[in-house]
């Protein structure tokens, strides 16, 4: 294949990772000893063999892109970073006891004061942006949504915490030491550009870029895929936020047994998206770091207490 959308260029063949899938899987299952801090960590609760096929291909793609390339759209920190360390300690505290799922974490004493996560449509903003979560914002059970995103809530506890015993100042550390990128622009652009149930049929269309000027569907597929490839750090296709009655998101469609190879089906826009994500580089930055998001004045309540002390 070759690039047919603007803003990307092919990676020279001698810079590509030509290992087979089986070779990479064997490497992942039997990793060499850790020799430094520069590592990529991913987690699946039941092992690589039980990951959905399209997600396995994501992991293989990360492995290939990390060799000699820049892996974007991630959380990165040096060893023993004080923010990450506190975040993980809070997360572990939430799961103490006999807990086996996230249900009810919104009411945990360490998180309850933070309230519930609100869909973007329900949050007042001077520059509002519509993000499709699969249904009307008012129809979501916000307790379930917050439980699902409890890891984010643990992050918020550390960010909005001042601990007088240790001297930790979350708001100050957050502003001074964290490089932030716009989540919608870099990660969730799919949710802004299209409705959740529009992605699967769009990416399943025949790959016919020569028809873009005469076929509205081909143009829509080209516009979406081209934009994401050229302007986003990652395309996050979620399904955990889905609630009954909502639009079926792409990740859920790709996870169905009848669509096991839909993300790489030959002759589709999905195949082109997968190919270009592995074989092309963006031109937007030319090796420079993306600018950090400018943070407005803090409006959320800052809690002054110990890391594990309830409000």
C-alpha positions as YAML, in Angstrom:
chain: A
units: angstrom
residues:
- id: 1
  name: UNK
  ca: [0.00, 0.00, 0.00]
- id: 2
  name: UNK
  ca: [0.97, 3.67, -0.18]
- id: 3
  name: UNK
  ca: [-0.29, 6.80, 1.60]
- id: 4
  name: UNK
  ca: [-3.38, 8.27, -0.05]
- id: 5
  name: UNK
  ca: [-4.27, 10.76, 2.71]
- id: 6
  name: UNK
  ca: [-2.28, 13.94, 3.45]
- id: 7
  name: UNK
  ca: [0.01, 14.59, 6.39]
- id: 8
  name: UNK
  ca: [1.82, 11.23, 6.53]
- id: 9
  name: UNK
  ca: [4.90, 9.80, 4.81]
- id: 10
  name: UNK
  ca: [6.16, 6.21, 4.50]
- id: 11
  name: UNK
  ca: [8.79, 5.03, 6.97]
- id: 12
  name: UNK
  ca: [11.92, 3.87, 5.11]
- id: 13
  name: UNK
  ca: [11.95, 0.10, 4.77]
- id: 14
  name: UNK
  ca: [15.23, -0.23, 6.65]
- id: 15
  name: UNK
  ca: [13.62, 1.44, 9.69]
- id: 16
  name: UNK
  ca: [10.61, -0.89, 9.83]
- id: 17
  name: UNK
  ca: [10.37, -3.88, 12.15]
- id: 18
  name: UNK
  ca: [10.09, -6.94, 9.90]
- id: 19
  name: UNK
  ca: [9.66, -9.54, 12.63]
- id: 20
  name: UNK
  ca: [6.72, -11.91, 12.19]
- id: 21
  name: UNK
  ca: [3.78, -11.80, 14.55]
- id: 22
  name: UNK
  ca: [4.86, -15.12, 16.05]
- id: 23
  name: UNK
  ca: [8.35, -13.80, 16.74]
- id: 24
  name: UNK
  ca: [6.98, -10.74, 18.56]
- id: 25
  name: UNK
  ca: [4.49, -12.82, 20.56]
- id: 26
  name: UNK
  ca: [7.28, -15.15, 21.67]
- id: 27
  name: UNK
  ca: [9.33, -12.13, 22.73]
- id: 28
  name: UNK
  ca: [6.40, -10.67, 24.69]
- id: 29
  name: UNK
  ca: [5.75, -13.94, 26.49]
- id: 30
  name: UNK
  ca: [9.43, -14.41, 27.34]
- id: 31
  name: UNK
  ca: [10.78, -10.87, 27.80]
- id: 32
  name: UNK
  ca: [14.48, -10.33, 28.47]
- id: 33
  name: UNK
  ca: [15.63, -8.99, 31.85]
- id: 34
  name: UNK
  ca: [14.89, -5.32, 32.48]
- id: 35
  name: UNK
  ca: [18.06, -3.28, 31.94]
- id: 36
  name: UNK
  ca: [16.84, 0.29, 32.30]
- id: 37
  name: UNK
  ca: [13.91, 2.65, 32.83]
- id: 38
  name: UNK
  ca: [12.84, 2.97, 29.21]
- id: 39
  name: UNK
  ca: [10.18, 0.27, 28.95]
- id: 40
  name: UNK
  ca: [6.61, 0.04, 27.70]
- id: 41
  name: UNK
  ca: [4.16, -1.65, 30.09]
- id: 42
  name: UNK
  ca: [0.71, -2.94, 29.18]
- id: 43
  name: UNK
  ca: [-1.71, -5.04, 31.23]
- id: 44
  name: UNK
  ca: [-4.38, -7.62, 30.44]
- id: 45
  name: UNK
  ca: [-5.91, -9.50, 33.34]
- id: 46
  name: UNK
  ca: [-5.84, -12.99, 31.78]
- id: 47
  name: UNK
  ca: [-2.73, -13.00, 29.59]
- id: 48
  name: UNK
  ca: [-1.88, -12.29, 25.96]
- id: 49
  name: UNK
  ca: [-3.61, -15.37, 24.54]
- id: 50
  name: UNK
  ca: [-6.96, -14.18, 25.92]
- id: 51
  name: UNK
  ca: [-6.78, -10.68, 24.47]
- id: 52
  name: UNK
  ca: [-9.32, -9.99, 21.73]
- id: 53
  name: UNK
  ca: [-7.68, -10.47, 18.29]
- id: 54
  name: UNK
  ca: [-7.92, -6.82, 17.25]
- id: 55
  name: UNK
  ca: [-6.39, -5.78, 20.58]
- id: 56
  name: UNK
  ca: [-3.60, -8.34, 20.15]
- id: 57
  name: UNK
  ca: [-2.81, -6.65, 16.86]
- id: 58
  name: UNK
  ca: [-2.66, -3.33, 18.72]
- id: 59
  name: UNK
  ca: [0.00, -4.76, 21.05]
- id: 60
  name: UNK
  ca: [1.97, -6.12, 18.09]
- id: 61
  name: UNK
  ca: [1.75, -2.68, 16.51]
- id: 62
  name: UNK
  ca: [3.07, -1.01, 19.67]
- id: 63
  name: UNK
  ca: [5.98, -3.44, 19.69]
- id: 64
  name: UNK
  ca: [6.85, -2.67, 16.09]
- id: 65
  name: UNK
  ca: [6.51, 1.10, 16.47]
- id: 66
  name: UNK
  ca: [8.61, 1.20, 19.62]
- id: 67
  name: UNK
  ca: [11.65, -0.19, 17.79]
- id: 68
  name: UNK
  ca: [13.42, 2.96, 16.64]
- id: 69
  name: UNK
  ca: [10.25, 5.01, 16.67]
- id: 70
  name: UNK
  ca: [8.40, 7.29, 19.07]
- id: 71
  name: UNK
  ca: [5.45, 5.69, 20.88]
- id: 72
  name: UNK
  ca: [2.91, 8.47, 21.42]
- id: 73
  name: UNK
  ca: [-0.36, 8.75, 23.45]
- id: 74
  name: UNK
  ca: [0.80, 7.27, 26.79]
- id: 75
  name: UNK
  ca: [1.64, 7.94, 30.43]
- id: 76
  name: UNK
  ca: [5.39, 8.18, 30.88]
- id: 77
  name: UNK
  ca: [7.49, 8.91, 33.93]
- id: 78
  name: UNK
  ca: [10.88, 8.23, 35.45]
- id: 79
  name: UNK
  ca: [11.29, 5.49, 38.04]
- id: 80
  name: UNK
  ca: [9.87, 6.41, 41.47]
- id: 81
  name: UNK
  ca: [8.01, 9.44, 40.14]
- id: 82
  name: UNK
  ca: [6.18, 10.91, 43.19]
- id: 83
  name: UNK
  ca: [2.90, 11.53, 41.34]
- id: 84
  name: UNK
  ca: [2.68, 8.09, 39.73]
- id: 85
  name: UNK
  ca: [3.79, 6.39, 42.96]
- id: 86
  name: UNK
  ca: [1.02, 8.07, 44.97]
- id: 87
  name: UNK
  ca: [-1.52, 7.41, 42.23]
- id: 88
  name: UNK
  ca: [-0.76, 3.68, 42.23]
- id: 89
  name: UNK
  ca: [-0.83, 3.51, 46.02]
- id: 90
  name: UNK
  ca: [-4.33, 5.03, 46.04]
- id: 91
  name: UNK
  ca: [-5.43, 2.64, 43.29]
- id: 92
  name: UNK
  ca: [-4.19, -0.35, 45.27]
- id: 93
  name: UNK
  ca: [-5.91, 0.93, 48.40]
- id: 94
  name: UNK
  ca: [-9.24, 1.01, 46.55]
- id: 95
  name: UNK
  ca: [-8.98, -2.73, 45.82]
- id: 96
  name: UNK
  ca: [-8.13, -3.93, 49.32]
- id: 97
  name: UNK
  ca: [-10.29, -6.58, 50.91]
- id: 98
  name: UNK
  ca: [-12.33, -9.02, 48.84]
- id: 99
  name: UNK
  ca: [-13.15, -6.63, 45.99]
- id: 100
  name: UNK
  ca: [-13.22, -8.31, 42.55]
- id: 101
  name: UNK
  ca: [-14.82, -5.59, 40.43]
- id: 102
  name: UNK
  ca: [-15.11, -1.82, 40.25]
- id: 103
  name: UNK
  ca: [-18.81, -1.51, 41.16]
- id: 104
  name: UNK
  ca: [-19.34, 0.98, 43.96]
- id: 105
  name: UNK
  ca: [-15.88, 2.57, 43.86]
- id: 106
  name: UNK
  ca: [-17.48, 5.99, 43.33]
- id: 107
  name: UNK
  ca: [-18.60, 5.80, 46.97]
- id: 108
  name: UNK
  ca: [-15.23, 4.74, 48.39]
- id: 109
  name: UNK
  ca: [-14.16, 7.09, 51.23]
- id: 110
  name: UNK
  ca: [-11.05, 8.16, 49.29]
- id: 111
  name: UNK
  ca: [-13.06, 9.12, 46.18]
- id: 112
  name: UNK
  ca: [-16.53, 10.09, 47.34]
- id: 113
  name: UNK
  ca: [-15.67, 13.77, 47.85]
- id: 114
  name: UNK
  ca: [-14.72, 14.06, 44.17]
- id: 115
  name: UNK
  ca: [-18.29, 13.49, 43.06]
- id: 116
  name: UNK
  ca: [-19.29, 11.77, 39.82]
- id: 117
  name: UNK
  ca: [-17.64, 12.04, 36.41]
- id: 118
  name: UNK
  ca: [-19.80, 14.14, 34.14]
- id: 119
  name: UNK
  ca: [-20.07, 13.63, 30.35]
- id: 120
  name: UNK
  ca: [-18.67, 16.65, 28.47]
- id: 121
  name: UNK
  ca: [-22.15, 17.73, 27.35]
- id: 122
  name: UNK
  ca: [-23.17, 18.29, 30.98]
- id: 123
  name: UNK
  ca: [-20.09, 20.29, 31.95]
- id: 124
  name: UNK
  ca: [-20.17, 24.03, 31.40]
- id: 125
  name: UNK
  ca: [-17.21, 25.23, 29.34]
- id: 126
  name: UNK
  ca: [-16.33, 28.47, 27.62]
- id: 127
  name: UNK
  ca: [-15.53, 26.50, 24.44]
- id: 128
  name: UNK
  ca: [-17.94, 23.52, 24.55]
- id: 129
  name: UNK
  ca: [-17.19, 20.47, 22.43]
- id: 130
  name: UNK
  ca: [-19.63, 17.66, 21.72]
- id: 131
  name: UNK
  ca: [-18.28, 14.18, 22.45]
- id: 132
  name: UNK
  ca: [-20.46, 11.23, 21.50]
- id: 133
  name: UNK
  ca: [-20.53, 8.64, 24.29]
- id: 134
  name: UNK
  ca: [-23.12, 6.51, 22.51]
- id: 135
  name: UNK
  ca: [-26.27, 8.17, 23.79]
- id: 136
  name: UNK
  ca: [-27.77, 11.26, 25.35]
- id: 137
  name: UNK
  ca: [-25.68, 12.47, 28.30]
- id: 138
  name: UNK
  ca: [-28.75, 12.62, 30.54]
- id: 139
  name: UNK
  ca: [-29.37, 8.88, 29.99]
- id: 140
  name: UNK
  ca: [-26.05, 7.72, 31.46]
- id: 141
  name: UNK
  ca: [-25.84, 6.16, 34.90]
- id: 142
  name: UNK
  ca: [-23.05, 8.39, 36.20]
- id: 143
  name: UNK
  ca: [-22.32, 6.08, 39.14]
- id: 144
  name: UNK
  ca: [-21.52, 3.22, 36.77]
- id: 145
  name: UNK
  ca: [-19.48, 5.55, 34.55]
- id: 146
  name: UNK
  ca: [-17.47, 6.78, 37.54]
- id: 147
  name: UNK
  ca: [-16.90, 3.23, 38.79]
- id: 148
  name: UNK
  ca: [-15.55, 2.29, 35.35]
- id: 149
  name: UNK
  ca: [-13.20, 5.29, 35.41]
- id: 150
  name: UNK
  ca: [-12.13, 4.86, 39.04]
- id: 151
  name: UNK
  ca: [-8.47, 4.85, 37.99]
- id: 152
  name: UNK
  ca: [-9.01, 8.39, 36.71]
- id: 153
  name: UNK
  ca: [-10.61, 9.29, 40.02]
- id: 154
  name: UNK
  ca: [-7.58, 7.98, 41.91]
- id: 155
  name: UNK
  ca: [-5.49, 10.27, 39.69]
- id: 156
  name: UNK
  ca: [-7.75, 13.18, 40.59]
- id: 157
  name: UNK
  ca: [-7.35, 12.50, 44.31]
- id: 158
  name: UNK
  ca: [-3.57, 12.83, 44.01]
- id: 159
  name: UNK
  ca: [-3.84, 15.88, 41.75]
- id: 160
  name: UNK
  ca: [-6.14, 17.71, 44.17]
- id: 161
  name: UNK
  ca: [-4.37, 16.70, 47.37]
- id: 162
  name: UNK
  ca: [-2.10, 18.66, 49.73]
- id: 163
  name: UNK
  ca: [-0.56, 16.39, 52.34]
- id: 164
  name: UNK
  ca: [0.86, 18.44, 55.25]
- id: 165
  name: UNK
  ca: [2.74, 15.45, 56.69]
- id: 166
  name: UNK
  ca: [4.79, 14.71, 53.57]
- id: 167
  name: UNK
  ca: [4.74, 18.15, 51.96]
- id: 168
  name: UNK
  ca: [3.00, 16.84, 48.83]
- id: 169
  name: UNK
  ca: [1.32, 19.61, 46.84]
- id: 170
  name: UNK
  ca: [-0.65, 17.97, 44.04]
- id: 171
  name: UNK
  ca: [-1.92, 21.11, 42.30]
- id: 172
  name: UNK
  ca: [1.55, 22.64, 42.20]
- id: 173
  name: UNK
  ca: [3.23, 19.43, 40.99]
- id: 174
  name: UNK
  ca: [0.56, 18.98, 38.32]
- id: 175
  name: UNK
  ca: [1.19, 22.45, 36.90]
- id: 176
  name: UNK
  ca: [4.97, 22.41, 37.15]
- id: 177
  name: UNK
  ca: [6.02, 18.89, 36.20]
- id: 178
  name: UNK
  ca: [3.40, 17.28, 33.94]
- id: 179
  name: UNK
  ca: [3.31, 17.71, 30.17]
- id: 180
  name: UNK
  ca: [-0.36, 17.56, 29.18]
- id: 181
  name: UNK
  ca: [-1.90, 17.11, 25.75]
- id: 182
  name: UNK
  ca: [-5.51, 17.75, 24.74]
- id: 183
  name: UNK
  ca: [-7.36, 14.47, 25.27]
- id: 184
  name: UNK
  ca: [-9.99, 15.11, 22.61]
- id: 185
  name: UNK
  ca: [-7.58, 16.24, 19.91]
- id: 186
  name: UNK
  ca: [-4.91, 13.63, 20.58]
- id: 187
  name: UNK
  ca: [-6.93, 10.62, 21.72]
- id: 188
  name: UNK
  ca: [-10.71, 10.89, 21.44]
- id: 189
  name: UNK
  ca: [-11.14, 12.68, 18.13]
- id: 190
  name: UNK
  ca: [-13.26, 9.77, 16.89]
- id: 191
  name: UNK
  ca: [-15.88, 10.64, 19.50]
- id: 192
  name: UNK
  ca: [-16.03, 14.24, 18.26]
- id: 193
  name: UNK
  ca: [-15.99, 13.60, 14.51]
- id: 194
  name: UNK
  ca: [-18.54, 10.79, 14.34]
- id: 195
  name: UNK
  ca: [-21.32, 9.03, 16.24]
- id: 196
  name: UNK
  ca: [-20.12, 5.81, 17.84]
- id: 197
  name: UNK
  ca: [-22.15, 3.50, 15.60]
- id: 198
  name: UNK
  ca: [-20.91, 5.25, 12.43]
- id: 199
  name: UNK
  ca: [-17.31, 4.09, 12.76]
- id: 200
  name: UNK
  ca: [-17.72, 0.38, 12.04]
- id: 201
  name: UNK
  ca: [-19.63, 0.71, 8.75]
- id: 202
  name: UNK
  ca: [-17.38, 3.57, 7.67]
- id: 203
  name: UNK
  ca: [-14.13, 1.66, 8.21]
- id: 204
  name: UNK
  ca: [-15.66, -1.47, 6.65]
- id: 205
  name: UNK
  ca: [-16.22, 0.34, 3.35]
- id: 206
  name: UNK
  ca: [-14.20, -0.81, 0.32]
- id: 207
  name: UNK
  ca: [-10.92, 1.10, 0.11]
- id: 208
  name: UNK
  ca: [-11.58, 3.22, -2.98]
- id: 209
  name: UNK
  ca: [-9.73, 6.52, -2.54]
- id: 210
  name: UNK
  ca: [-10.11, 7.24, -6.24]
- id: 211
  name: UNK
  ca: [-13.87, 7.64, -5.61]
- id: 212
  name: UNK
  ca: [-13.52, 10.29, -2.89]
- id: 213
  name: UNK
  ca: [-14.65, 13.14, -5.13]
- id: 214
  name: UNK
  ca: [-17.77, 11.33, -6.36]
- id: 215
  name: UNK
  ca: [-18.85, 9.16, -3.42]
- id: 216
  name: UNK
  ca: [-19.85, 10.90, -0.15]
- id: 217
  name: UNK
  ca: [-19.22, 7.74, 1.90]
- id: 218
  name: UNK
  ca: [-15.73, 7.32, 0.50]
- id: 219
  name: UNK
  ca: [-15.04, 10.98, 1.24]
- id: 220
  name: UNK
  ca: [-16.26, 10.55, 4.83]
- id: 221
  name: UNK
  ca: [-14.01, 7.52, 5.32]
- id: 222
  name: UNK
  ca: [-11.02, 9.31, 3.80]
- id: 223
  name: UNK
  ca: [-11.61, 12.46, 5.84]
- id: 224
  name: UNK
  ca: [-11.87, 10.56, 9.12]
- id: 225
  name: UNK
  ca: [-9.00, 8.12, 8.59]
- id: 226
  name: UNK
  ca: [-6.79, 10.80, 7.07]
- id: 227
  name: UNK
  ca: [-7.37, 13.21, 9.94]
- id: 228
  name: UNK
  ca: [-6.63, 10.65, 12.65]
- id: 229
  name: UNK
  ca: [-3.48, 9.39, 10.93]
- id: 230
  name: UNK
  ca: [-2.09, 12.88, 10.41]
- id: 231
  name: UNK
  ca: [-3.18, 14.70, 13.56]
- id: 232
  name: UNK
  ca: [-3.74, 12.34, 16.51]
- id: 233
  name: UNK
  ca: [-1.31, 10.61, 18.85]
- id: 234
  name: UNK
  ca: [-3.67, 7.66, 19.16]
- id: 235
  name: UNK
  ca: [-7.15, 6.55, 18.15]
- id: 236
  name: UNK
  ca: [-8.82, 5.28, 21.32]
- id: 237
  name: UNK
  ca: [-11.75, 3.01, 20.59]
- id: 238
  name: UNK
  ca: [-13.47, 2.38, 23.92]
- id: 239
  name: UNK
  ca: [-16.34, 0.11, 24.84]
- id: 240
  name: UNK
  ca: [-16.31, 0.04, 28.64]
- id: 241
  name: UNK
  ca: [-18.36, 3.25, 28.79]
- id: 242
  name: UNK
  ca: [-21.22, 1.63, 26.83]
- id: 243
  name: UNK
  ca: [-24.55, 1.27, 28.63]
- id: 244
  name: UNK
  ca: [-27.65, -0.65, 27.45]
- id: 245
  name: UNK
  ca: [-29.61, 1.22, 24.79]
- id: 246
  name: UNK
  ca: [-26.60, 3.21, 23.61]
- id: 247
  name: UNK
  ca: [-25.05, 3.25, 20.16]
- id: 248
  name: UNK
  ca: [-22.72, 0.28, 19.61]
- id: 249
  name: UNK
  ca: [-19.10, 1.54, 19.60]
- id: 250
  name: UNK
  ca: [-16.45, 0.33, 17.17]
- id: 251
  name: UNK
  ca: [-14.55, -1.63, 19.84]
- id: 252
  name: UNK
  ca: [-17.66, -3.64, 20.65]
- id: 253
  name: UNK
  ca: [-18.32, -4.39, 16.96]
- id: 254
  name: UNK
  ca: [-14.71, -5.48, 16.40]
- id: 255
  name: UNK
  ca: [-14.95, -7.73, 19.48]
- id: 256
  name: UNK
  ca: [-17.86, -9.73, 18.05]
- id: 257
  name: UNK
  ca: [-16.94, -13.19, 16.77]
- id: 258
  name: UNK
  ca: [-18.32, -12.46, 13.31]
- id: 259
  name: UNK
  ca: [-15.98, -9.47, 12.99]
- id: 260
  name: UNK
  ca: [-12.80, -11.12, 14.25]
- id: 261
  name: UNK
  ca: [-10.68, -9.84, 11.35]
- id: 262
  name: UNK
  ca: [-12.68, -6.74, 10.44]
- id: 263
  name: UNK
  ca: [-9.90, -4.38, 11.59]
- id: 264
  name: UNK
  ca: [-7.53, -5.85, 8.96]
- id: 265
  name: UNK
  ca: [-10.00, -7.01, 6.31]
- id: 266
  name: UNK
  ca: [-8.31, -6.77, 2.94]
- id: 267
  name: UNK
  ca: [-9.52, -3.99, 0.68]
- id: 268
  name: UNK
  ca: [-11.17, -1.87, 3.40]
- id: 269
  name: UNK
  ca: [-10.43, 1.47, 5.03]
- id: 270
  name: UNK
  ca: [-9.75, -0.49, 8.22]
- id: 271
  name: UNK
  ca: [-6.86, -2.24, 6.50]
- id: 272
  name: UNK
  ca: [-5.46, 1.10, 5.34]
- id: 273
  name: UNK
  ca: [-5.79, 2.60, 8.84]
- id: 274
  name: UNK
  ca: [-3.93, -0.37, 10.36]
- id: 275
  name: UNK
  ca: [-1.26, -0.36, 7.63]
- id: 276
  name: UNK
  ca: [-0.57, 3.38, 7.81]
- id: 277
  name: UNK
  ca: [-0.39, 3.36, 11.61]
- id: 278
  name: UNK
  ca: [2.52, 0.91, 11.32]
- id: 279
  name: UNK
  ca: [4.20, 2.00, 8.11]
- id: 280
  name: UNK
  ca: [3.94, 5.80, 8.09]
- id: 281
  name: UNK
  ca: [5.00, 8.77, 10.17]
- id: 282
  name: UNK
  ca: [3.18, 12.05, 10.75]
- id: 283
  name: UNK
  ca: [4.58, 15.26, 9.30]
- id: 284
  name: UNK
  ca: [2.99, 17.68, 11.77]
- id: 285
  name: UNK
  ca: [5.81, 17.88, 14.33]
- id: 286
  name: UNK
  ca: [8.98, 16.92, 12.45]
- id: 287
  name: UNK
  ca: [10.53, 15.47, 15.59]
- id: 288
  name: UNK
  ca: [9.49, 18.33, 17.91]
- id: 289
  name: UNK
  ca: [7.52, 17.81, 21.09]
- id: 290
  name: UNK
  ca: [3.83, 18.76, 21.05]
- id: 291
  name: UNK
  ca: [3.00, 21.89, 23.01]
- id: 292
  name: UNK
  ca: [1.61, 21.41, 26.48]
- id: 293
  name: UNK
  ca: [-1.99, 22.39, 27.21]
- id: 294
  name: UNK
  ca: [-2.39, 25.71, 29.00]
- id: 295
  name: UNK
  ca: [-4.19, 25.11, 32.30]
- id: 296
  name: UNK
  ca: [-6.79, 27.59, 33.56]
- id: 297
  name: UNK
  ca: [-7.02, 28.54, 37.22]
- id: 298
  name: UNK
  ca: [-7.91, 25.58, 39.44]
- id: 299
  name: UNK
  ca: [-11.65, 25.51, 40.18]
- id: 300
  name: UNK
  ca: [-11.95, 22.10, 41.85]
- id: 301
  name: UNK
  ca: [-11.75, 21.70, 45.61]
- id: 302
  name: UNK
  ca: [-8.27, 20.97, 46.95]
- id: 303
  name: UNK
  ca: [-8.21, 18.56, 49.89]
- id: 304
  name: UNK
  ca: [-5.66, 19.06, 52.70]
- id: 305
  name: UNK
  ca: [-5.16, 15.72, 54.40]
- id: 306
  name: UNK
  ca: [-3.15, 12.49, 54.24]
- id: 307
  name: UNK
  ca: [-3.06, 10.31, 51.15]
- id: 308
  name: UNK
  ca: [-5.29, 7.64, 52.71]
- id: 309
  name: UNK
  ca: [-7.37, 9.88, 54.97]
- id: 310
  name: UNK
  ca: [-11.02, 10.34, 54.02]
- id: 311
  name: UNK
  ca: [-12.42, 13.84, 53.85]
...
